[in-house]
CSV table of C-alpha atoms in Angstrom, one decimal:
chain,number,residue,atom,x,y,z
A,387,MET,CA,0.0,0.0,0.0
A,388,SER,CA,1.4,3.4,-0.9
A,389,LYS,CA,2.0,6.1,1.6
A,390,VAL,CA,0.3,9.5,1.7
A,391,LEU,CA,1.4,12.6,3.5
A,392,MET,CA,-1.1,13.5,6.3
A,393,LYS,CA,-1.2,15.7,9.4
A,394,GLY,CA,-1.4,13.6,12.5
A,395,ASN,CA,-4.8,14.8,13.5
A,396,GLU,CA,-6.2,14.1,10.0
A,397,ALA,CA,-4.7,10.7,9.9
A,398,LEU,CA,-6.5,9.8,13.2
A,399,ALA,CA,-9.8,11.0,11.7
A,400,GLU,CA,-9.3,9.0,8.4
A,401,ALA,CA,-8.2,5.9,10.3
A,402,ALA,CA,-11.4,6.1,12.5
A,403,LEU,CA,-13.6,6.1,9.3
A,404,ARG,CA,-11.6,3.2,7.9
A,405,ALA,CA,-12.1,1.3,11.1
A,406,GLY,CA,-15.9,1.5,10.6
A,407,CYS,CA,-16.7,4.6,12.7
A,408,ARG,CA,-19.8,6.3,11.4
A,409,PHE,CA,-20.6,8.8,14.2
A,410,TYR,CA,-18.6,11.7,15.5
A,411,SER,CA,-19.7,14.4,17.9
A,412,GLY,CA,-17.3,17.0,19.2
A,413,TYR,CA,-16.4,20.6,19.8
A,414,PRO,CA,-13.5,22.6,18.3
A,415,ILE,CA,-10.5,23.2,20.6
A,416,THR,CA,-6.8,23.7,19.6
A,417,PRO,CA,-4.7,21.7,18.9
A,418,GLN,CA,-7.2,18.9,17.8
A,419,THR,CA,-9.6,21.0,15.7
A,420,GLU,CA,-8.3,19.5,12.4
A,421,ILE,CA,-10.0,16.2,13.4
A,422,LEU,CA,-13.3,17.9,13.6
A,423,GLU,CA,-12.7,20.0,10.4
A,424,TYR,CA,-11.6,16.9,8.4
A,425,LEU,CA,-14.7,14.9,9.5
A,426,SER,CA,-17.1,17.8,8.8
A,427,TRP,CA,-16.8,16.9,5.1
A,428,ARG,CA,-15.3,13.4,5.0
A,429,MET,CA,-17.9,11.7,7.3
A,430,GLU,CA,-20.7,12.6,4.8
A,431,GLU,CA,-18.7,10.9,2.0
A,432,VAL,CA,-18.8,7.6,3.9
A,433,GLY,CA,-22.4,7.8,4.9
A,434,GLY,CA,-21.9,8.7,8.5
A,435,GLU,CA,-23.1,11.3,10.9
A,436,PHE,CA,-21.0,14.3,12.0
A,437,VAL,CA,-22.2,16.7,14.7
A,438,GLN,CA,-20.4,19.8,15.8
A,439,THR,CA,-21.8,20.3,19.3
A,440,GLU,CA,-22.3,23.4,21.4
A,441,SER,CA,-19.9,22.1,24.1
A,442,GLU,CA,-17.8,19.1,25.1
A,443,LEU,CA,-20.6,18.1,27.5
A,444,SER,CA,-22.9,17.6,24.5
A,445,GLY,CA,-20.2,15.8,22.5
A,446,ILE,CA,-19.5,13.1,25.1
A,447,ASN,CA,-23.2,12.5,25.9
A,448,MET,CA,-24.2,12.2,22.2
A,449,LEU,CA,-21.4,9.6,22.0
A,450,LEU,CA,-23.1,7.7,24.9
A,451,GLY,CA,-26.3,7.6,22.8
A,452,ALA,CA,-24.5,6.4,19.6
A,453,ALA,CA,-22.6,3.8,21.4
A,454,SER,CA,-25.7,2.5,23.1
A,455,ALA,CA,-27.1,1.9,19.6
A,456,GLY,CA,-24.1,-0.3,18.7
A,457,ALA,CA,-22.3,2.3,16.5
A,458,ARG,CA,-18.6,2.7,16.4
A,459,ALA,CA,-18.3,6.3,17.6
A,460,PHE,CA,-15.6,8.7,18.8
A,461,THR,CA,-14.9,12.2,19.9
A,462,SER,CA,-11.8,14.3,20.2
A,463,THR,CA,-10.7,17.2,22.4
A,464,SER,CA,-7.8,18.6,24.3
A,465,GLY,CA,-7.1,19.1,28.1
A,466,PRO,CA,-9.7,21.6,29.1
A,467,GLY,CA,-12.4,19.9,27.0
A,468,PHE,CA,-11.4,16.5,28.3
A,469,SER,CA,-11.9,17.7,31.9
A,470,LEU,CA,-15.5,18.8,30.9
A,471,MET,CA,-16.1,15.3,29.6
A,472,GLN,CA,-15.4,13.4,32.8
A,473,GLU,CA,-19.0,13.0,34.1
A,474,GLY,CA,-20.2,11.7,30.8
A,475,LEU,CA,-17.2,9.4,30.6
A,476,SER,CA,-18.0,8.0,34.0
A,477,TYR,CA,-21.6,7.3,32.8
A,478,ILE,CA,-20.2,5.5,29.8
A,479,VAL,CA,-18.0,3.3,32.0
A,480,ALA,CA,-20.9,2.5,34.3
A,481,ALA,CA,-23.0,1.4,31.3
A,482,ASP,CA,-20.3,-0.9,29.9
A,483,LEU,CA,-20.2,0.9,26.5
A,484,PRO,CA,-17.4,0.8,23.9
A,485,LEU,CA,-16.2,4.0,22.3
A,486,VAL,CA,-13.0,6.0,21.6
A,487,VAL,CA,-11.9,9.4,22.9
A,488,VAL,CA,-8.9,11.2,21.5
A,489,ASN,CA,-7.1,13.7,23.8
A,490,VAL,CA,-4.6,15.8,21.9
A,491,MET,CA,-2.7,17.2,24.9
A,492,ARG,CA,-1.6,20.8,25.3
A,493,GLU,CA,0.0,23.0,27.9
A,494,GLY,CA,-1.8,23.5,31.3
A,495,SER,CA,-2.8,24.3,34.0
A,496,GLY,CA,-6.1,26.0,33.6
A,497,LEU,CA,-6.8,26.9,30.0
A,498,GLY,CA,-3.0,26.9,29.5
A,499,ASN,CA,-1.6,27.4,26.0
A,500,ILE,CA,-1.8,25.6,22.7
A,501,GLY,CA,1.7,24.2,22.6
A,502,ALA,CA,2.5,20.5,22.9
A,503,SER,CA,2.7,19.1,26.4
A,504,GLN,CA,2.0,15.9,28.3
A,505,GLY,CA,0.4,17.1,31.5
A,506,ASP,CA,-2.7,15.0,31.3
A,507,TYR,CA,-1.0,11.7,32.3
A,508,TRP,CA,-2.5,11.5,35.8
A,509,GLN,CA,-5.9,12.3,34.6
A,510,VAL,CA,-6.1,9.8,31.7
A,511,THR,CA,-4.5,7.0,33.7
A,512,ARG,CA,-6.4,7.5,37.0
A,513,GLY,CA,-10.0,7.4,35.7
A,514,GLY,CA,-10.4,11.1,35.3
A,515,GLY,CA,-11.7,11.9,38.8
A,516,HIS,CA,-14.9,10.5,40.4
A,517,GLY,CA,-16.3,7.1,39.7
A,518,ASP,CA,-13.7,4.5,40.7
A,519,TYR,CA,-12.8,3.3,37.2
A,520,ARG,CA,-9.9,3.2,34.7
A,521,THR,CA,-9.8,3.5,31.0
A,522,ILE,CA,-7.5,1.9,28.5
A,523,VAL,CA,-5.0,4.5,27.2
A,524,LEU,CA,-3.0,4.2,24.0
A,525,ALA,CA,-0.1,6.7,23.3
A,526,PRO,CA,1.2,6.9,19.7
A,527,SER,CA,4.6,8.4,19.0
A,528,ASN,CA,4.1,9.2,15.3
A,529,VAL,CA,1.5,9.7,12.7
A,530,GLN,CA,1.6,6.1,11.4
A,531,GLU,CA,1.2,4.7,14.9
A,532,GLY,CA,-1.7,7.0,15.6
A,533,ALA,CA,-3.5,5.6,12.6
A,534,ASP,CA,-2.7,2.1,13.5
A,535,LEU,CA,-3.8,2.5,17.1
A,536,MET,CA,-7.1,4.1,16.1
A,537,ALA,CA,-8.3,0.8,14.6
A,538,GLU,CA,-7.0,-1.1,17.6
A,539,ALA,CA,-8.8,1.3,20.0
A,540,PHE,CA,-12.2,0.4,18.5
A,541,ASP,CA,-11.4,-3.4,18.7
A,542,LEU,CA,-10.3,-3.1,22.3
A,543,ALA,CA,-13.3,-1.0,23.3
A,544,GLU,CA,-15.6,-3.7,21.9
A,545,LYS,CA,-13.6,-6.5,23.4
A,546,TYR,CA,-14.0,-5.2,26.9
A,547,LEU,CA,-17.1,-3.0,26.5
A,548,HIS,CA,-15.1,-0.1,27.8
A,549,PRO,CA,-14.0,3.3,26.6
A,550,VAL,CA,-10.5,3.6,25.1
A,551,LEU,CA,-8.5,6.8,25.1
A,552,ILE,CA,-5.9,7.8,22.5
A,553,CYS,CA,-3.5,10.2,24.2
A,554,SER,CA,-1.7,12.3,21.5
A,555,ASP,CA,-0.2,15.7,21.8
A,556,ALA,CA,0.1,18.9,19.8
A,557,ALA,CA,3.4,18.0,18.2
A,558,ILE,CA,2.2,14.7,16.8
A,559,GLY,CA,-1.2,16.1,16.0
A,560,GLN,CA,0.2,18.9,13.9
A,561,MET,CA,3.2,17.2,12.2
A,562,VAL,CA,3.0,15.9,8.7
A,563,GLU,CA,4.4,12.4,8.0
A,564,GLY,CA,4.0,9.6,5.5
A,565,VAL,CA,1.3,7.1,6.6
A,566,GLU,CA,-0.1,3.9,5.2
A,567,LEU,CA,-3.9,3.7,5.7
A,568,PRO,CA,-5.8,0.5,6.1
A,569,GLU,CA,-8.6,-0.5,3.7
A,570,MET,CA,-12.1,0.7,4.5
A,571,LYS,CA,-14.0,-1.5,6.9
A,572,GLU,CA,-17.8,-1.5,7.5
A,573,HIS,CA,-19.1,-2.0,11.0
A,574,ASP,CA,-22.5,-3.8,11.6
A,575,ILE,CA,-24.4,-1.6,14.0
A,576,ASN,CA,-26.7,-4.6,14.7
A,577,LYS,CA,-24.0,-7.1,15.7
A,578,PHE,CA,-24.3,-6.6,19.5
A,579,ASP,CA,-27.0,-8.4,21.5
A,580,TRP,CA,-26.8,-5.7,24.1
A,581,ALA,CA,-27.3,-2.7,21.8
A,582,VAL,CA,-30.5,-0.7,22.0
A,583,ARG,CA,-32.7,-0.9,18.8
A,584,GLY,CA,-36.3,-1.0,17.8
A,585,CYS,CA,-38.3,-4.2,18.6
A,586,LYS,CA,-41.6,-5.7,17.6
A,587,PRO,CA,-44.5,-6.0,20.0
A,588,GLY,CA,-43.8,-8.8,22.5
A,589,ASP,CA,-40.0,-8.8,22.0
A,590,PRO,CA,-37.9,-8.0,25.0
A,591,ILE,CA,-37.0,-4.4,25.4
A,592,ARG,CA,-33.3,-3.6,25.5
A,593,THR,CA,-32.1,-0.9,27.7
A,594,ILE,CA,-28.7,0.7,28.6
A,595,GLN,CA,-28.5,1.3,32.4
A,596,ASN,CA,-26.0,2.1,35.1
A,597,ILE,CA,-25.0,-1.4,36.0
A,598,TYR,CA,-23.6,-0.2,39.3
A,599,PHE,CA,-27.2,-0.1,40.5
A,600,ILE,CA,-28.8,-3.1,38.8
A,601,ASP,CA,-26.0,-5.8,39.1
A,602,ASN,CA,-25.2,-7.1,42.6
A,603,ASP,CA,-22.0,-8.6,41.2
A,604,TYR,CA,-20.8,-5.4,39.6
A,605,GLU,CA,-17.7,-5.1,41.7
A,606,ALA,CA,-16.6,-8.7,40.8
A,607,HIS,CA,-17.4,-7.9,37.1
A,608,LEU,CA,-15.3,-4.8,37.2
A,609,LEU,CA,-12.3,-6.4,38.9
A,610,GLU,CA,-12.4,-9.3,36.5
A,611,LYS,CA,-12.5,-6.9,33.5
A,612,TYR,CA,-9.5,-4.8,34.7
A,613,ASP,CA,-7.6,-7.9,35.6
A,614,LYS,CA,-7.9,-9.2,32.1
A,615,ILE,CA,-6.9,-5.9,30.6
A,616,GLU,CA,-3.8,-5.7,32.8
A,617,LYS,CA,-2.8,-9.2,32.0
A,618,ASN,CA,-3.4,-9.1,28.2
A,619,GLU,CA,-3.1,-5.5,26.9
A,620,GLN,CA,0.2,-4.1,28.1
A,621,ARG,CA,2.2,-2.7,25.2
A,622,TRP,CA,5.7,-1.2,25.1
A,623,GLU,CA,8.9,-1.0,23.0
A,624,MET,CA,12.4,-1.7,24.3
A,625,VAL,CA,15.4,0.1,22.9
A,626,GLN,CA,18.8,-1.2,23.9
A,627,THR,CA,17.9,-2.0,27.4
A,628,GLU,CA,19.8,-5.3,27.6
A,629,ASP,CA,23.1,-3.6,28.7
A,630,ALA,CA,21.9,-0.2,29.8
A,631,ASP,CA,23.3,1.5,32.9
A,632,LEU,CA,20.3,3.9,32.9
A,633,ILE,CA,16.9,3.4,31.2
A,634,LEU,CA,14.8,6.3,30.0
A,635,VAL,CA,11.1,5.9,30.2
A,636,ALA,CA,8.9,8.0,27.9
A,637,TYR,CA,5.9,8.1,25.6
A,638,GLY,CA,4.5,10.1,22.7
A,639,ILE,CA,6.7,12.9,21.3
A,640,SER,CA,9.1,12.7,24.1
A,641,SER,CA,10.0,9.1,23.3
A,642,ARG,CA,11.2,10.2,19.9
A,643,MET,CA,13.7,12.5,21.4
A,644,CYS,CA,14.7,9.8,23.8
A,645,LYS,CA,15.6,7.5,20.8
A,646,GLU,CA,17.9,10.2,19.5
A,647,ALA,CA,19.4,10.6,23.0
A,648,VAL,CA,20.1,6.9,23.3
A,649,LYS,CA,21.8,6.9,19.9
A,650,GLU,CA,24.0,9.9,20.7
A,651,ALA,CA,24.8,8.7,24.2
A,652,ARG,CA,25.9,5.4,22.9
A,653,ALA,CA,28.3,7.2,20.5
A,654,GLN,CA,29.7,8.9,23.5
A,655,GLY,CA,30.2,5.6,25.4
A,656,LEU,CA,27.2,6.2,27.7
A,657,LYS,CA,24.9,3.2,27.9
A,658,LEU,CA,21.4,4.5,27.8
A,659,GLY,CA,18.3,2.4,27.0
A,660,LEU,CA,14.6,3.3,26.6
A,661,ILE,CA,11.3,1.8,27.6
A,662,ARG,CA,8.7,3.4,25.4
A,663,LEU,CA,5.2,3.2,26.8
A,664,ILE,CA,2.5,2.4,24.2
A,665,THR,CA,-0.2,1.7,26.8
A,666,LEU,CA,-0.3,4.3,29.6
A,667,TRP,CA,-2.9,2.1,31.2
A,668,PRO,CA,-2.5,-0.7,31.7
A,669,PHE,CA,1.0,0.5,32.6
A,670,PRO,CA,3.6,-1.9,31.0
A,671,ASN,CA,4.8,-3.4,34.3
A,672,LYS,CA,6.0,-6.5,32.4
A,673,ALA,CA,8.6,-4.3,30.7
A,674,PHE,CA,10.3,-3.8,34.0
A,675,GLU,CA,10.7,-7.5,34.8
A,676,ASN,CA,13.9,-9.4,34.4
A,677,LEU,CA,16.1,-6.3,34.1
A,678,ALA,CA,19.8,-6.7,33.5
A,679,PRO,CA,22.0,-6.5,36.7
A,680,CYS,CA,23.8,-3.4,35.2
A,681,VAL,CA,20.7,-1.2,35.5
A,682,LYS,CA,21.3,1.5,38.1
A,683,GLY,CA,18.2,3.6,37.7
A,684,PHE,CA,15.4,5.1,35.6
A,685,LEU,CA,14.9,8.6,34.1
A,686,THR,CA,11.4,9.5,33.0
A,687,VAL,CA,11.4,12.0,30.1
A,688,GLU,CA,8.1,13.8,29.6
A,689,MET,CA,6.7,17.2,28.9
A,690,SER,CA,5.5,17.9,32.4
A,691,THR,CA,6.9,19.8,35.3
A,692,LEU,CA,6.1,17.3,38.0
A,693,GLY,CA,7.3,14.1,36.3
A,694,GLN,CA,3.9,12.4,36.3
A,695,VAL,CA,5.2,9.0,35.1
A,696,MET,CA,7.6,8.6,38.0
A,697,ASP,CA,5.1,7.1,40.4
A,698,ASP,CA,4.2,4.3,38.0
A,699,VAL,CA,7.9,3.5,37.3
A,700,LYS,CA,8.5,3.3,41.1
A,701,LEU,CA,5.6,0.9,41.5
A,702,ALA,CA,6.6,-1.2,38.5
A,703,THR,CA,10.1,-1.7,39.9
A,704,GLY,CA,9.0,-2.2,43.5
A,705,CYS,CA,10.9,1.0,44.5
A,706,LYS,CA,14.2,-0.8,44.2
A,707,TYR,CA,15.8,1.7,41.9
A,708,PRO,CA,16.4,5.5,41.9
A,709,VAL,CA,13.9,7.2,39.6
A,710,ASP,CA,14.3,10.8,38.5
A,711,HIS,CA,12.6,13.1,36.0
A,712,TYR,CA,13.7,15.3,33.1
A,713,GLY,CA,11.4,17.7,31.2
A,714,SER,CA,9.1,20.7,31.3
A,715,MET,CA,5.5,21.3,30.3
A,716,MET,CA,6.7,24.2,28.2
A,717,ALA,CA,9.4,22.7,26.0
A,718,LEU,CA,10.2,19.6,24.0
A,719,PRO,CA,13.1,17.7,25.6
A,720,GLU,CA,16.2,17.7,23.5
A,721,ALA,CA,18.9,14.9,23.3
A,722,ASP,CA,21.7,17.0,24.8
A,723,GLY,CA,19.6,17.9,27.8
A,724,ILE,CA,18.5,14.3,28.3
A,725,ILE,CA,22.1,13.1,28.1
A,726,ALA,CA,23.4,15.7,30.5
A,727,LYS,CA,20.7,14.8,33.1
A,728,ALA,CA,21.5,11.1,32.6
A,729,LYS,CA,25.2,11.7,33.3
A,730,SER,CA,24.3,13.8,36.4
A,731,MET,CA,22.0,11.1,37.7
A,732,LEU,CA,24.6,8.3,37.2
A,733,GLU,CA,27.2,10.3,39.0
A,734,GLU,CA,24.8,10.9,41.9
A,735,VAL,CA,23.9,7.2,42.0
A,736,GLY,CA,27.6,6.2,42.0
A,737,LYS,CA,28.4,8.3,45.1
């Protein structure tokens, strides 16, 4: 299949259509608005429904309705809009509904700015706030992977009857790269036994309800679901970790800079490795098993001030290694800075 040049946001939108998505509802917010703009004309061409809503609240709740009918549906937003979607998302979790939400992260806190950042990690991996739940979170590092993960996101959502988040960022969303798109796939809206649809007189009526309140075994159901997800859906990439003295941990756009840092550090005689997170939840704990004896510590590299990934690395390693952070919410990490921080950390560990 030949490659085409596409902006990251537009590739996500086209990949959703090719995965069988025929319903989108959402509200414009930089830096994801190209998704909405692209679908405003392209969705009609494939016979689907596009709705530009008056707010993110409407966008997520229309999605609840479409998913209840068995449609492959998704919405997209950025940090402030994603915060507004949290109540609707918790209802979707409680109803065991499959759908996809794309969060193209930007700088915070508050309204923040429109530049690339990765400050939403805690929110996307901890269930978004109230409701005692988790969501599957996929983190592409380039335009091609974003398109590939979009199709996988719908499959995972339907496999577990659960929402799936794609956590992108402004840099990946705005960059233009070559991408191979899959063939167009049609989704049968009537394939699910649980989906709401019209029925003849005398047929049982199907309803979508909050199963927290109608299923006495809901907690067991939830724990079993999350246990299966954690066992089966961890995804990561290892880069030269077999002999590394220090292992970088990163995702998204930051992981691309880390690959450059590993290459440059090795040329200088510094043995760096990289664990690239593809699933943010379930966190790839398996990647941190059977580490080489030479590993002296971990350095998370992310576009956040507080180093939001650090806690998960500490938990994955049983707090047996030093874990530090390099990065800022305001600037893309560069290889030279990563290497300098790595050298400083190794010197400190060696004292």
